Coordinates of C-alpha atoms (C1' of nucleotides) in Angstrom, one line a residue:
Chain A
X1 CA 305.6 162.8 64.7
X2 CA 307.7 163.7 60.8
X3 CA 306.6 163.2 57.7
X4 CA 307.9 165.7 55.1
X5 CA 305.3 168.3 56.1
X6 CA 305.8 168.0 59.9
X7 CA 309.7 168.5 59.0
X8 CA 309.3 171.5 57.3
X9 CA 307.1 172.9 60.0
X10 CA 310.3 172.0 61.8
X11 CA 312.3 173.4 59.7
X12 CA 310.6 177.1 59.6
X13 CA 310.5 177.4 63.1
X14 CA 314.2 176.4 62.9
X15 CA 314.6 178.9 60.5
X16 CA 313.3 181.4 62.8
X17 CA 315.2 180.5 66.0
X18 CA 318.1 179.7 65.0
X19 CA 319.2 181.6 61.3
X20 CA 322.4 184.0 62.1
X21 CA 322.1 182.7 66.0
X22 CA 325.0 182.3 67.7
X23 CA 326.1 179.4 69.9
X24 CA 327.2 180.2 73.4
X25 CA 327.0 176.2 75.2
X26 CA 325.4 173.2 74.2
X27 CA 323.7 169.4 76.3
X28 CA 324.0 166.8 75.0
X29 CA 322.2 163.0 75.9
X30 CA 324.1 161.0 73.8
X31 CA 322.0 158.7 71.5
X32 CA 321.1 158.5 67.8
X33 CA 324.6 159.7 66.5
X34 CA 325.4 159.8 62.8
X35 CA 328.0 157.6 62.0
X36 CA 331.8 158.8 63.0
X37 CA 329.7 161.3 65.4
X38 CA 330.4 160.9 69.4
X39 CA 328.6 163.0 72.0
X40 CA 331.9 164.5 72.8
X41 CA 332.9 165.8 68.8
X42 CA 329.3 166.9 68.5
X43 CA 329.4 169.1 71.4
X44 CA 332.4 170.5 70.7
X45 CA 331.3 171.1 67.0
X46 CA 328.7 173.2 68.0
X47 CA 330.2 175.7 70.1
X48 CA 330.7 178.6 68.9
X49 CA 329.0 177.9 66.0
X50 CA 326.6 180.4 64.0
X51 CA 324.1 179.1 62.3
X52 CA 322.8 179.8 58.4
X53 CA 319.3 178.7 57.1
X54 CA 318.6 175.4 58.1
X55 CA 317.8 173.0 54.8
X56 CA 315.7 170.3 54.4
X57 CA 315.0 166.8 51.8
X58 CA 312.4 164.7 52.5
X59 CA 312.3 163.9 56.6
X60 CA 315.9 165.0 57.1
X61 CA 317.4 168.6 58.0
X62 CA 320.7 170.3 58.2
X63 CA 321.6 173.8 59.8
X64 CA 324.9 175.2 58.0
X65 CA 327.2 177.0 60.1
X66 CA 328.9 180.0 59.0
X67 CA 332.4 178.6 59.0
X68 CA 331.3 175.6 56.7
X69 CA 329.6 172.3 58.1
X70 CA 326.2 171.3 59.0
X71 CA 324.1 169.8 62.4
X72 CA 322.2 167.3 60.6
X73 CA 319.2 166.2 62.2
X74 CA 316.4 163.4 61.8
X75 CA 313.0 163.7 64.4
X76 CA 313.2 159.5 64.0
X77 CA 309.7 158.5 65.5
X78 CA 309.1 161.2 68.4
X79 CA 311.6 163.6 67.6
X80 CA 310.3 167.3 68.2
X81 CA 311.7 171.0 68.5
X82 CA 311.2 173.2 70.8
X83 CA 312.2 176.9 72.3
X84 CA 312.6 178.4 76.2
X85 CA 313.9 181.2 77.9
X86 CA 317.5 181.1 79.1
X87 CA 316.8 180.0 82.8
X88 CA 313.1 178.0 82.2
X89 CA 313.7 174.3 83.1
X90 CA 314.9 171.8 80.1
X91 CA 311.7 169.8 78.9
X92 CA 311.4 166.3 79.1
X93 CA 313.5 163.8 77.1
X94 CA 316.1 166.2 75.4
X95 CA 318.4 165.3 73.5
X96 CA 319.6 168.2 72.8
X97 CA 320.2 171.8 74.2
X98 CA 321.5 174.6 72.3
X99 CA 322.0 177.4 74.1
X100 CA 321.9 180.8 72.2
X101 CA 323.3 184.4 72.0
X102 CA 319.8 185.7 72.4
X103 CA 319.7 184.3 75.8
X104 CA 317.3 181.4 74.5
X105 CA 317.1 177.7 73.9
X106 CA 316.5 175.5 71.4
X107 CA 315.8 172.0 71.9
X108 CA 315.6 168.8 70.7
X109 CA 313.9 166.1 72.3
X110 CA 313.3 162.2 71.7
X111 CA 310.9 160.3 73.9
X112 CA 311.4 156.9 72.1
X113 CA 314.8 158.2 70.8
X114 CA 314.9 157.1 67.2
X115 CA 316.4 160.3 66.3
X116 CA 319.8 161.2 64.7
X117 CA 321.8 164.0 65.2
X118 CA 325.4 164.2 64.7
X119 CA 327.9 167.2 62.5
X120 CA 328.5 167.3 58.2
X121 CA 331.5 168.1 57.1
X122 CA 331.5 170.1 53.7
X123 CA 330.2 172.5 52.1
X124 CA 327.7 171.2 49.5
X125 CA 325.6 168.4 52.5
X126 CA 323.6 167.7 50.1
X127 CA 326.3 165.6 48.4
X128 CA 327.5 163.9 51.8
X129 CA 325.3 161.1 53.4
X130 CA 322.6 160.9 53.9
X131 CA 321.4 163.0 51.4
X132 CA 323.1 161.7 48.6
X133 CA 320.6 157.9 49.2
X134 CA 317.6 160.7 49.3
X135 CA 315.3 160.7 46.2
X136 CA 313.9 164.0 44.8
X137 CA 312.3 165.8 47.2
X138 CA 308.7 165.7 47.2
X139 CA 307.6 169.4 48.2
X140 CA 310.3 171.5 46.5
X141 CA 311.4 169.1 43.5
X142 CA 308.2 166.7 42.8
X143 CA 309.0 164.2 39.7
X144 CA 306.8 164.8 37.3
X145 CA 304.7 162.5 35.9
X146 CA 306.6 160.8 33.4
X147 CA 309.7 160.5 35.8
X148 CA 307.5 159.4 38.6
X149 CA 306.0 156.8 36.1
X150 CA 309.7 155.2 35.7
X151 CA 310.6 155.5 39.0
X152 CA 307.1 153.1 40.2
X153 CA 307.8 150.8 37.4
X154 CA 310.9 150.2 38.8
X155 CA 309.4 147.6 41.7
X156 CA 306.5 145.3 41.6
X157 CA 306.5 146.1 45.8
X158 CA 302.9 147.5 46.9
X159 CA 302.1 150.9 46.1
X160 CA 302.4 152.4 49.5
X161 CA 305.4 150.6 49.9
X162 CA 307.2 151.9 47.1
X163 CA 305.6 155.2 48.2
X164 CA 307.4 155.1 51.3
X165 CA 311.0 154.5 49.8
X166 CA 313.0 157.5 50.6
X167 CA 315.6 156.6 48.1
X168 CA 312.8 156.5 45.2
X169 CA 311.3 159.6 46.5
X170 CA 311.9 161.6 49.6
X171 CA 309.4 162.5 52.3
X172 CA 306.3 160.4 52.3
X173 CA 305.6 158.1 55.6
X174 CA 303.0 155.9 56.9
X175 CA 300.0 158.3 56.9
X176 CA 300.7 160.2 54.1
X177 CA 301.2 157.6 51.7
X178 CA 297.8 156.1 53.1
X179 CA 296.2 160.3 52.3
X180 CA 297.8 159.7 49.2
X181 CA 296.7 156.8 48.0
X182 CA 293.2 157.6 49.3
X183 CA 293.1 160.8 47.8
X184 CA 294.0 159.3 44.2
X185 CA 291.4 156.3 44.7
X186 CA 294.8 153.6 44.5
X187 CA 294.6 150.8 46.7
X188 CA 297.3 150.3 48.3
X189 CA 298.8 146.7 47.6
X190 CA 298.3 147.6 43.9
X191 CA 301.6 146.7 42.7
X192 CA 304.3 149.8 42.4
X193 CA 305.0 149.1 38.6
X194 CA 301.0 148.5 37.3
X195 CA 300.0 151.9 37.5
X196 CA 298.8 153.9 34.4
X197 CA 300.4 157.5 34.0
X198 CA 296.7 159.3 35.1
X199 CA 296.9 157.0 38.0
X200 CA 300.5 158.4 38.6
X201 CA 299.4 162.6 38.4
X202 CA 296.4 161.4 40.7
X203 CA 298.7 160.6 42.6
X204 CA 301.0 163.8 43.0
X205 CA 298.0 165.6 43.0
X206 CA 297.1 163.7 46.1
X207 CA 300.3 163.9 47.3
X208 CA 300.4 167.4 47.2
X209 CA 297.2 167.9 49.3
X210 CA 297.7 165.9 52.1
X211 CA 301.0 167.4 52.7
X212 CA 299.1 170.7 52.8
X213 CA 296.3 169.9 55.0
X214 CA 300.0 169.9 57.1
X215 CA 301.4 173.0 56.2
X216 CA 298.3 175.2 56.3
X217 CA 297.9 174.4 60.0
X218 CA 301.1 175.9 61.3
X219 CA 300.5 178.6 64.4
X220 CA 303.9 179.5 64.3
X221 CA 305.8 177.9 67.4
X222 CA 303.8 174.4 67.3
X223 CA 302.3 171.9 65.2
X224 CA 298.8 172.1 66.0
X225 CA 297.3 169.1 64.9
X226 CA 300.0 166.4 66.8
X227 CA 299.1 168.9 70.7
X228 CA 297.8 166.5 72.7
X229 CA 293.2 166.3 72.6
X230 CA 293.7 167.7 69.5
X231 CA 291.1 166.1 66.6
X232 CA 293.2 163.6 63.7
X233 CA 292.7 166.2 60.5
X234 CA 292.9 163.5 58.2
X235 CA 290.6 161.8 55.8
X236 CA 290.7 157.8 56.9
X237 CA 293.9 157.4 58.9
X238 CA 293.6 156.0 62.1
X239 CA 289.6 156.5 61.1
X240 CA 288.9 152.4 60.4
X241 CA 285.0 151.6 60.9
X242 CA 283.9 155.0 60.0
X243 CA 282.0 156.0 56.6
X244 CA 284.7 156.7 53.9
X245 CA 284.3 160.9 53.9
X246 CA 283.7 161.0 50.0
X247 CA 281.7 158.3 49.5
X248 CA 280.1 157.9 52.2
X249 CA 278.7 154.7 51.4
X250 CA 282.0 152.6 52.3
X251 CA 283.2 151.8 56.1
X252 CA 287.2 152.9 56.4
X253 CA 289.3 149.1 56.2
X254 CA 292.5 148.9 58.2
X255 CA 294.9 145.9 57.2
X256 CA 298.4 145.6 57.6
X257 CA 301.1 146.4 55.1
X258 CA 304.7 146.0 55.5
X259 CA 304.3 145.8 59.3
X260 CA 302.4 148.5 59.6
X261 CA 298.4 149.9 59.7
X262 CA 297.3 150.5 56.4
X263 CA 293.8 152.2 55.7
X264 CA 291.5 151.7 52.3
X265 CA 288.2 152.8 51.4
X266 CA 287.0 149.7 49.8
X267 CA 284.4 151.3 47.3
X268 CA 286.8 154.3 46.8
X269 CA 290.3 152.5 46.0
X270 CA 288.8 148.9 44.3
X271 CA 292.0 145.9 44.3
X272 CA 291.4 145.3 40.3
X273 CA 291.3 140.9 41.0
X274 CA 294.8 139.7 39.7
X275 CA 295.0 138.0 36.5
X276 CA 295.3 134.4 36.3
X277 CA 298.7 133.3 33.4
X278 CA 297.9 131.0 31.4
Chain B
dA1 C1' 300.2 143.7 81.6
dC2 C1' 299.8 143.7 77.0
dC3 C1' 299.4 146.4 72.9
dC4 C1' 300.5 149.9 69.6
dG5 C1' 303.3 153.3 67.5
dT6 C1' 303.5 159.5 62.0
dG7 C1' 311.2 155.5 61.1
dT8 C1' 314.6 154.5 59.5
dT9 C1' 318.3 150.0 59.8
dC10 C1' 320.4 145.5 59.7
dG11 C1' 320.4 140.3 58.2
dC12 C1' 317.9 136.5 55.8
dT13 C1' 316.5 134.6 51.7
dG14 C1' 315.9 133.2 46.9
Chain C
dT1 C1' 324.1 140.9 42.9
dC2 C1' 320.2 142.5 44.7
dA3 C1' 315.0 142.7 45.0
dG4 C1' 312.0 141.8 48.7
dC5 C1' 310.7 140.6 53.3
dG6 C1' 310.5 140.7 58.1
dA7 C1' 312.8 141.8 62.8
dA8 C1' 314.9 145.5 65.2
dC9 C1' 315.4 149.1 67.4
dA10 C1' 313.4 151.9 72.7
dC11 C1' 310.2 153.4 75.3
dG12 C1' 306.1 156.3 76.5
dG13 C1' 301.4 156.1 76.0
dG14 C1' 296.7 153.8 76.5

DNA sequence: ACCCGTGTTCGCTG
DNA sequence: TCAGCGAACACGGG
């Protein structure tokens, strides 16, 4: 369920659960492995590893080992971390279990198996793939307005599609891209290179705000809003047919863009008529 | 039965 | 050569 803020909450949980802990045993269910890794090799690398503070860039996590190298994790669509006491039954859809020296077990579950794990060699994980292909992290290292404007001006693709391009800027997915654009009053189909500097400033603010909504919702153990039966915390995502919470006049619309559902307030986010060239 | 999906990658096209 | 775009991946849940 992860875009940047959800992954950041997971990173904080992993920091509490793993930093300073040593791996006593490992179980791996082979799926979604990083290039050059096998389930067997990963299991071998993890045995007796002592973890340091987990690092996150965009939606990617690395948990460095005190002896060099790092455990790499990407949650895909349905990845999740949880912790149990040793001896308690393993969770459904388990992809990886880390049995630790404090009689706890940290599990990575992944129902849809789009997640990825593996071992990163070397001391500077950020210099290695897949980290070296990422743009600036939108929480910890966001671009300034001028730089963001320059990045967006490199493509004529719809701004929502461009925002989800992890090599441009890292961390936005389908939900938060739609939410940030609504907050910035920018239509998702606007060509990325048509935005002005004021719009880009609003976009940076919108991204900060939509991230904050999730980051403030951490209950310390799990992602509260994702729990079954939880109320949708978002402003327009999955709210087509409802009134826009800002203008309270228009009805939120839904359409497909790049194969994914996109939501828009037709009043707050007008799409300027394309100029006919003559 | 059928459709949908908070992500990424691959292959085709112009 | 490469930006752009659609399909594919896997599988549970509504």
